[in-house]
XYZ file of C-alpha atoms in Angstrom:
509
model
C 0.000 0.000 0.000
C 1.771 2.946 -1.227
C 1.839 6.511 0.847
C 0.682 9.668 -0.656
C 2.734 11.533 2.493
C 5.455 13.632 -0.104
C 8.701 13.503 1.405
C 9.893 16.605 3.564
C 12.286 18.957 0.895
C 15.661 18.869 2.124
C 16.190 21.761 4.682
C 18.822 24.756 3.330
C 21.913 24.456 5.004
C 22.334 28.065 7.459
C 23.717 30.514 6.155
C 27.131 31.694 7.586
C 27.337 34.046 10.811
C 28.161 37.425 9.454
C 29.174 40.562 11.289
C 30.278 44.337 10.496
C 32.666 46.905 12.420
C 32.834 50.460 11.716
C 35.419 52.477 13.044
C 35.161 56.274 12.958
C 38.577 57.474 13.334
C 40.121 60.836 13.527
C 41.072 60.848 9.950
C 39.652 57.901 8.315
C 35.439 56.170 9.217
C 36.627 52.432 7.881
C 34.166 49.732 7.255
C 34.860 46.190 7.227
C 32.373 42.991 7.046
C 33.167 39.260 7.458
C 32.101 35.743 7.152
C 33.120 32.933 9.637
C 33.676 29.865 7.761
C 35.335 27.320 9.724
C 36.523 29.122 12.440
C 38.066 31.714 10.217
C 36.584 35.224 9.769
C 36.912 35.960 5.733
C 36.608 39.584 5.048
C 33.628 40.288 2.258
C 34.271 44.342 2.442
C 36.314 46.985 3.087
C 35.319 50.477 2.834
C 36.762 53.748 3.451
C 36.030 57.042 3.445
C 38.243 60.053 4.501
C 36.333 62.800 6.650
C 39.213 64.374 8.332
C 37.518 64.841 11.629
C 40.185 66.069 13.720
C 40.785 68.765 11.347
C 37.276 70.201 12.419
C 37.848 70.072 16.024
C 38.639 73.948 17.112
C 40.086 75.265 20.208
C 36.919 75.147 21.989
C 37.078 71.362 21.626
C 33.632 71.770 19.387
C 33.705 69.769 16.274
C 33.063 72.510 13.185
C 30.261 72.486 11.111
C 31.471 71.575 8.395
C 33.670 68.623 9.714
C 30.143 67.170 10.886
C 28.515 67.224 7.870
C 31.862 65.246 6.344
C 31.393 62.675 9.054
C 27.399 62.594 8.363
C 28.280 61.885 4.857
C 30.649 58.906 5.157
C 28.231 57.647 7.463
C 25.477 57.597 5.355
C 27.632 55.583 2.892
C 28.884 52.944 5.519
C 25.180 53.018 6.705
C 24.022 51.527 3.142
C 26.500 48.918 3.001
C 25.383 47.538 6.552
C 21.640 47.325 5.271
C 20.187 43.990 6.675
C 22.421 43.133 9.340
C 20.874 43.247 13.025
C 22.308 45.320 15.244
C 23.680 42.214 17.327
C 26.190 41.527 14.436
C 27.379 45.352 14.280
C 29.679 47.078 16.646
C 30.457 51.076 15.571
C 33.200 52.708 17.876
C 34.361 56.155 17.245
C 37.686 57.305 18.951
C 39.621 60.310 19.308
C 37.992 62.767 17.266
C 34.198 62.578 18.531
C 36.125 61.215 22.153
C 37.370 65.008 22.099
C 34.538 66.885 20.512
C 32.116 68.242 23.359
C 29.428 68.666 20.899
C 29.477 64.956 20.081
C 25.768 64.156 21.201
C 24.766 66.330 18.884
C 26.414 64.251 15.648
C 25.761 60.527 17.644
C 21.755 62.160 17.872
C 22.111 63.307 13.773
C 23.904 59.988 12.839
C 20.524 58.144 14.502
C 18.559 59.307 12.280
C 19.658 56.898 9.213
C 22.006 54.466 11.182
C 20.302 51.928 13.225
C 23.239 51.094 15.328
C 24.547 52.385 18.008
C 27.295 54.618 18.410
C 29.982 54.085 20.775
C 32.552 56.289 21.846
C 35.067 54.641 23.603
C 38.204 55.374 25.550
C 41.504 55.495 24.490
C 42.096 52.390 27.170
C 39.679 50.443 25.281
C 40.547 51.768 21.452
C 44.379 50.427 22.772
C 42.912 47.193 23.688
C 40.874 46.486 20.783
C 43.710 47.418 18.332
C 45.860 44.778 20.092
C 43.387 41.797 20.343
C 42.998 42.594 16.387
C 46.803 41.748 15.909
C 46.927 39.018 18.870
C 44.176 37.085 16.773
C 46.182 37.239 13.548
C 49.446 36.324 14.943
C 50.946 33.494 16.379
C 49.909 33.649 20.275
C 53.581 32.527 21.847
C 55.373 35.791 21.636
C 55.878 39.408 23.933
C 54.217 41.947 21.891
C 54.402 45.447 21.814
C 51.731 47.059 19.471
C 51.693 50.481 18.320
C 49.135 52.511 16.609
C 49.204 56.482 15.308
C 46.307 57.496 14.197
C 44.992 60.756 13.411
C 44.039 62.433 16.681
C 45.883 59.892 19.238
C 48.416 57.086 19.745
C 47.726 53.795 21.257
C 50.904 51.241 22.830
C 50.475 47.896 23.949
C 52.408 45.270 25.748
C 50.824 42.115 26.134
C 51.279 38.205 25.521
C 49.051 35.791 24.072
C 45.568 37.204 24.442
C 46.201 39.113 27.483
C 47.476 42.687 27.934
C 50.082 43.461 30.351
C 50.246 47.540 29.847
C 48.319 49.932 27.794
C 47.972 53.114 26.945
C 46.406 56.151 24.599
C 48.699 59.333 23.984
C 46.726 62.196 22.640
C 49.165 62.676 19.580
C 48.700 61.594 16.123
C 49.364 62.384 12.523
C 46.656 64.955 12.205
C 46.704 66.513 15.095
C 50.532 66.879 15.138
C 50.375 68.303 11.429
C 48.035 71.251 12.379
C 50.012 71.852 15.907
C 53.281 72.168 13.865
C 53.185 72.159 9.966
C 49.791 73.990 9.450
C 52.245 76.806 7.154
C 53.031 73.816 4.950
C 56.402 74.660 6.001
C 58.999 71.626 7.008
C 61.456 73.507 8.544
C 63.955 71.575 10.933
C 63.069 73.553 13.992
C 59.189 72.833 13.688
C 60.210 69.125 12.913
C 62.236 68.928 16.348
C 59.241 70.701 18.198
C 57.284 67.734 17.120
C 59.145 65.181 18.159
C 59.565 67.113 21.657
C 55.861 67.112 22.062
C 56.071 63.610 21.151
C 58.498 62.916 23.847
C 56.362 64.625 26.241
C 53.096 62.505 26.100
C 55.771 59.736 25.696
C 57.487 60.446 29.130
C 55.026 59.214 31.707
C 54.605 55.753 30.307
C 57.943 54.733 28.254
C 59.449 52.902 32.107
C 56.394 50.847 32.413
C 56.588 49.731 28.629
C 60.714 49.384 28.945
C 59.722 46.353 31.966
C 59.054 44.057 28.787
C 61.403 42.104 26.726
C 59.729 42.044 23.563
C 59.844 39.289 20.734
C 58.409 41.133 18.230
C 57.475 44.822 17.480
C 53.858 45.739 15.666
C 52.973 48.717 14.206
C 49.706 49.417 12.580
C 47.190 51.513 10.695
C 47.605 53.825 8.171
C 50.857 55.963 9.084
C 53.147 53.017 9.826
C 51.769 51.233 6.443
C 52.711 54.896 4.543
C 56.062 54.994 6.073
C 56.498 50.977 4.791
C 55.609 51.741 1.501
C 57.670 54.816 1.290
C 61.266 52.807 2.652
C 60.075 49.836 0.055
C 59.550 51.891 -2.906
C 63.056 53.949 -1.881
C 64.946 51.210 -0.331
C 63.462 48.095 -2.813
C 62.496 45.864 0.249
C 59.167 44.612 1.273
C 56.886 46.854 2.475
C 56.555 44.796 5.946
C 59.187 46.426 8.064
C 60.382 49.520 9.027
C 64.092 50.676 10.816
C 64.887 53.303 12.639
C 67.493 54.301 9.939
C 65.334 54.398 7.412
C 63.084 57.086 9.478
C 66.252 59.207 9.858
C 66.572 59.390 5.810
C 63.049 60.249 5.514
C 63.320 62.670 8.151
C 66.029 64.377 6.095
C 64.463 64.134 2.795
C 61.277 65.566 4.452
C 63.650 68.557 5.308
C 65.266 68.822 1.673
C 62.078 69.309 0.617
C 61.272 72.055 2.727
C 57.252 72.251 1.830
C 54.737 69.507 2.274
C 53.748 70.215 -1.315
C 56.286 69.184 -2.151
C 56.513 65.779 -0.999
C 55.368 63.270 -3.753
C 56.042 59.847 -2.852
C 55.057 57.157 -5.355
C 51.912 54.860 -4.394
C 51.376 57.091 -1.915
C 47.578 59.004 -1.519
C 48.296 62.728 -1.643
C 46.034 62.951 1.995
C 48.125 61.259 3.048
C 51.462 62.755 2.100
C 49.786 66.167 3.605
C 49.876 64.476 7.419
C 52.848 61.713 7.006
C 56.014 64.512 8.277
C 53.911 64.587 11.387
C 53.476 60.526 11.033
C 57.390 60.316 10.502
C 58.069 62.375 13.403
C 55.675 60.374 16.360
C 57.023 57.227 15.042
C 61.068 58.458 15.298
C 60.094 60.165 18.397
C 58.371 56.417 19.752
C 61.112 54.130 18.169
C 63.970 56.034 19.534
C 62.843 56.505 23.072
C 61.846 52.536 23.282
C 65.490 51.685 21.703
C 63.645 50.216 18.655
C 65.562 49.687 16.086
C 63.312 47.310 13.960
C 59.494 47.028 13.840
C 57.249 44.789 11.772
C 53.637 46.433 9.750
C 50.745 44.410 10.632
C 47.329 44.842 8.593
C 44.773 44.142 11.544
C 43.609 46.687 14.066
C 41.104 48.170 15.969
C 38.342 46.579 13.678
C 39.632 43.296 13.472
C 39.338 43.921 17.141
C 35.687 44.622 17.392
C 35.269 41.845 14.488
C 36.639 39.174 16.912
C 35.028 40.225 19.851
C 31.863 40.034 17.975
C 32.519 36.574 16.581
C 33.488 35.480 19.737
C 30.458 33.002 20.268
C 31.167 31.168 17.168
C 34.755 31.211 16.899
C 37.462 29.332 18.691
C 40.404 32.547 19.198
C 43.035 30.672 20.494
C 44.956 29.032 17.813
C 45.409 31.664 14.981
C 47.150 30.060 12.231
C 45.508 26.649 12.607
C 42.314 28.254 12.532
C 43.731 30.000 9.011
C 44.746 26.714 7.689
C 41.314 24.731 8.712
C 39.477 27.560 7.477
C 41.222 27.579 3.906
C 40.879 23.803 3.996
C 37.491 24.220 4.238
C 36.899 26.935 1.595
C 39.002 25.096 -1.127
C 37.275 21.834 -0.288
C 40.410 19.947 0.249
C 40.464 15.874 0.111
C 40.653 15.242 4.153
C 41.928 11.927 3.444
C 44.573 13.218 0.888
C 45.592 15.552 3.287
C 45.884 13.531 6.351
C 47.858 10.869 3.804
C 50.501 13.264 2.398
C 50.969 15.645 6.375
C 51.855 12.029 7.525
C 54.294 11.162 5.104
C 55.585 14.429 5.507
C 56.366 14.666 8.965
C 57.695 10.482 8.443
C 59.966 11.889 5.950
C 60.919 14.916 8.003
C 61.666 13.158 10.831
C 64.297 10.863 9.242
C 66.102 14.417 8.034
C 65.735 16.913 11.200
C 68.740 16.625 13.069
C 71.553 15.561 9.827
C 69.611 18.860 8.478
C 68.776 20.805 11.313
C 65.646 21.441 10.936
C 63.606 22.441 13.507
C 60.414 21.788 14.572
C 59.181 25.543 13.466
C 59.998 24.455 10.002
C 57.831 21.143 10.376
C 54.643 23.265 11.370
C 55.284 25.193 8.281
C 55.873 22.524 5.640
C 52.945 20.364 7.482
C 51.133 23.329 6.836
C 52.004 23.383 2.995
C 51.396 19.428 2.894
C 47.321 20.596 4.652
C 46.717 23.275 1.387
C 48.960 22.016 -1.623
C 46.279 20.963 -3.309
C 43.848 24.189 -3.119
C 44.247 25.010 -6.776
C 42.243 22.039 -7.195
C 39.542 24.610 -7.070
C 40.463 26.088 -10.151
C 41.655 23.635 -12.121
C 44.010 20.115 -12.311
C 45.817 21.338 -14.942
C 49.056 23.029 -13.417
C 47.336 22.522 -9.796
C 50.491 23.642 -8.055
C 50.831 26.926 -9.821
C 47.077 27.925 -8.780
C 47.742 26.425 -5.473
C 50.618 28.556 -4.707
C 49.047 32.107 -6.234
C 46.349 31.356 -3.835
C 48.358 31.047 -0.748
C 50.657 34.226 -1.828
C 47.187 36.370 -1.985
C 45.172 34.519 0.491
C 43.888 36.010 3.582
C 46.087 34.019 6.253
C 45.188 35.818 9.474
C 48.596 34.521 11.905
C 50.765 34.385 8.764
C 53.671 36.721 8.866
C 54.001 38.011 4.293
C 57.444 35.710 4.138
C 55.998 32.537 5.836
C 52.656 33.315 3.582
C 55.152 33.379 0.350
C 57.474 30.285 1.995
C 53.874 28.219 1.921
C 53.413 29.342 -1.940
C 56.741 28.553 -2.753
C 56.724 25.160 -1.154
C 53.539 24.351 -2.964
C 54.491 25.543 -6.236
C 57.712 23.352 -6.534
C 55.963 20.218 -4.794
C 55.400 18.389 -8.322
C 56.769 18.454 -11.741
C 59.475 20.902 -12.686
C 61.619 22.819 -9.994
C 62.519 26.230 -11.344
C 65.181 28.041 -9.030
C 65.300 31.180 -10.762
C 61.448 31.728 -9.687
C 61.796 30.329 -6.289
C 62.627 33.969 -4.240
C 65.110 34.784 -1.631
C 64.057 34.952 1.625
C 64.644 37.649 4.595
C 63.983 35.593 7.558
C 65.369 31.805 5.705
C 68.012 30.277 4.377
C 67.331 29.213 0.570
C 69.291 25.763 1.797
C 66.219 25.282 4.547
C 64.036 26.326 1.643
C 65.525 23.757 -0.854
C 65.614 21.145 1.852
C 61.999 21.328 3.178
C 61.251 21.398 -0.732
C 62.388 17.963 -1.604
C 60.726 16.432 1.556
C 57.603 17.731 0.478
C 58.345 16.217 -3.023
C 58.892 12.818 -1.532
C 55.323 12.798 0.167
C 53.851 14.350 -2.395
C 55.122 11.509 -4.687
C 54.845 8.553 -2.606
C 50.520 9.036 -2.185
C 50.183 9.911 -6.024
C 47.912 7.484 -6.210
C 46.021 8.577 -3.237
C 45.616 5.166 -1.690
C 45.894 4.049 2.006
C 48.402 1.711 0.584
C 51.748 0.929 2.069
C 54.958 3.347 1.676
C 56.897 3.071 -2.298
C 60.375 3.908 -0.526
C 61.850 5.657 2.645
C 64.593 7.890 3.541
C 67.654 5.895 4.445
C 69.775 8.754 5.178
C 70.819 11.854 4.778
C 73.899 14.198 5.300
C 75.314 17.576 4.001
C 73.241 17.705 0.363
C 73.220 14.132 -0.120
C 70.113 12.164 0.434
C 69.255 8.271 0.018
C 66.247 6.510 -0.311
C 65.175 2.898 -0.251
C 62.783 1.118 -2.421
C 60.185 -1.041 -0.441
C 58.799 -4.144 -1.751
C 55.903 -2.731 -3.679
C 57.865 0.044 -4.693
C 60.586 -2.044 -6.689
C 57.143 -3.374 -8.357
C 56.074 0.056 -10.040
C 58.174 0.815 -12.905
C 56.334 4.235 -12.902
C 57.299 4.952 -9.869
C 61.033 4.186 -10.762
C 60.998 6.405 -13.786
C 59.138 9.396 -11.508
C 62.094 8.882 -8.876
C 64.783 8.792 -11.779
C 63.381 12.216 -12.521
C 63.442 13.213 -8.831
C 67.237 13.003 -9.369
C 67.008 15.829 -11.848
C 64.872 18.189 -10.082
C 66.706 18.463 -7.046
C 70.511 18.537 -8.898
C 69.041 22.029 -9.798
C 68.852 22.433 -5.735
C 72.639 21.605 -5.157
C 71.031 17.995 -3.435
C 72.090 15.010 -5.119
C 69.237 11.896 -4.774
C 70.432 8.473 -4.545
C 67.574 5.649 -4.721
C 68.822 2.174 -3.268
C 66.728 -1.280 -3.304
C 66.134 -2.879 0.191
């Protein structure tokens, strides 16, 4: 007896959690939205819109006119890109600016009338620790960390470890600010220059002994003046655009004072509003880096909204491993073969631990190349054909939250030689590795790689019978001395890595 009951239609799967931060700064109101897929917060948009607030704010501490009507504006903009979200999955902060603007109910009451989320202004306290749980959540969570930030009406610092603060602070100096204190003639003149950096010295003063407790691993600047002044050294200095020294700001002091007008200035790449404020930008940071004995800092792209972004994906996301989130996440997104993957990270790490200590290779570079072994195979997406070269110009542009740009490009390059033809004259030189860890970590990927091409749970073709200086030996196995394809692959092998200064030698049992 048949049923006329209809079967129930499948149910659509949910849709992923989104949410939206919107930070008014002093200079800049930035938008950004995200996704969480798989742990991982993927950014859908990024908007910005330049209002200049701080220029507006007179010496009454009232917030002009026509400053408020810029803000208004911008807001307007951000407020039709945040159309459908609930106001659960939207945090707006505004900081220095409308913090120091005593008419600010009046713009928050104004803003209400079109934005349906509420407007917070926070303190400097909190601005300082939302711009450092942006870059704790992006970078690995093991190190001392001191974060700084110039915007355009303040400056936050941060100490802190992990996910955990230890000092922090907001200085009421920043790029804008500073400009119309001390270059509003358009004159750079070397005595208004060093009256910057002594004003910068003085908000500096009371806290620089507290932050001097810490023995730092790492240095982090953020936001837009320390990304100006890394662009400027690259384009000038042809390195990437990730670091800054303290020499460096010393030659663009001077070239600043050659110049003599900010008019004048012209950098390449560089947005002429921005060129107006970055001799006040240059100055803070020299003033910061020289008081704290800095000699080298690193740019990092998250802060104060990556911040809010986190906090508001708290519920759903799991914070505390960064760059294993990044990987699971891409995993995920790229639909990567779980059971490939598992096959070729544990003939990886087999391989890898044969050749650790004759190579010294630590287990830093094992994370990394297991890493490579999770994603080699996420230009699958796109298409078989040349998999490896997709593969690795995803992982060089990919959002990898916890990624530092050289380990990003070490994962690409590791992917892109991991089949077929090694070319060294593409593979690039690294800052922070040796090309002989780079060629090294290559070939063991190789071997992994070559030994599951038939992506099987079958027993291993051949193993690594030792290995010293550039010399490595394998050994057949039983069922490898059975596949003349994999003999002729392996003859090949021999080739590829000659090119690498290692020299193969395949053995039978």
């Amino acid at each position: 007896m048949s049923s006329n009951v209809l079967p129930e239609p499948p149910q659509p799967e949910a849709a992923p959690a989104q949410f939206a931060a919107l930070d008014l700064g002093s200079n800049s109101f930035h938008l950004i939205t995200a996704r969480v897929i798989d742990q991982h917060l993927q950014p859908l948009l990024r908007f910005k819109q330049r209002v200049h607030l701080a220029n507006g704010l007179g010496e009454d501490g009232e917030l002009s006119d026509e400053a408020m009507q810029r803000g208004l504006d911008a807001l307007r903009l951000c407020a039709q890109r945040l159309a459908g979200f609930q106001p659960e999955q939207v945090r707006v902060v505004a900081t220095h600016a409308l913090r120091e603007a005593s008419n600010r109910a009046e713009f928050i009451a104004r803003a209400a009338e079109f934005l349906p989320f509420a407007i917070e202004t926070i303190s400097g306290r909190e601005e300082a620790r939302l711009i450092y749980q942006g870059v704790a959540q992006t970078t690995p969570t093991h190190e001392q960390r001191l974060v700084i930030d110039i915007g355009g009406g303040s400056t936050e610092m941060i100490s802190g470890h992990r996910f955990v603060t230890d000092f922090l602070t907001s200085r009421s100096m920043g790029s804008v600010s500073f400009t119309d204190r001390f270059f509003d003639s358009g004159e750079i003149t070397a005595k208004a220059f060093e009256k910057a950096c002594i004003a910068a010295c003085g908000e500096l003063k009371p806290v620089i002994a507290e932050l001097k407790k810490f023995d730092f691993d790492a240095v982090y600047a953020t936001s837009g003046t320390a990304k100006a002044l890394a662009h400027w050294v690259s384009q000038r200095d042809d390195q990437p655009d990730d670091r800054i020294s303290l020499k460096q700001l010393y030659k663009c002091r001077d070239e600043l004072l050659a110049l003599g007008k900010i008019d004048k200035i012209s950098i390449s790449g560089m947005d002429p509003e921005r060129e107006v404020i970055i001799t006040a930008g240059t100055a803070i940071m020299l003033s910061i880096m020289e008081a704290l004995g800095i000699e080298t800092l690193q740019i990092h792209d998250a802060a104060l909204r990556e911040g809010v972004l986190y906090e508001l994906a708290g519920s759903v996301i799991d914070r505390h491993n960064v760059r294993q989130r990044t990987v699971d996440g891409l995993a995920a997104r790229y639909c990567i073969d779980p059971d490939q993957a598992r096959r070729i990270e544990r003939a990886a790490k087999q391989q890898f631990d044969k050749v650790a200590e004759p190579w010294e290779l630590s287990q830093e570079w094992c994370r990394r190349m297991l890493w490579a072994a999770r994603l080699h195979e996420v230009g699958l997406q796109i298409s078989s054909s040349s998999m490896h070269h997709h593969s690795a110009y995803i992982l060089a542009n990919a959002d990898m939250p916890g990624f530092g740009k050289e380990e990003q490009l070490l994962l690409a390059t590791l992917v892109r030689c991991c089949r077929k033809k090694i070319r060294p004259d593409v593979i690039p030189e690294f800052s922070l590795y040796s090309q002989q860890e780079v060629y090294r970590l290559i070939v063991v990927l190789r071997l992994a790689v070559l030994d599951n091409i038939d992506r099987q749970d079958s027993a291993p073709s051949f193993f690594i019978s030792s290995s010293s200086g550039d010399q490595l030996e394998v050994t057949l196995t039983a069922a490898g001395r059975m596949d003349p394809v994999l003999l002729d692959q392996l003859n090949g092998e021999v080739k590829q890595y000659a090119k690498l200064g290692i020299t193969l030698k395949v053995h039978n049992a």
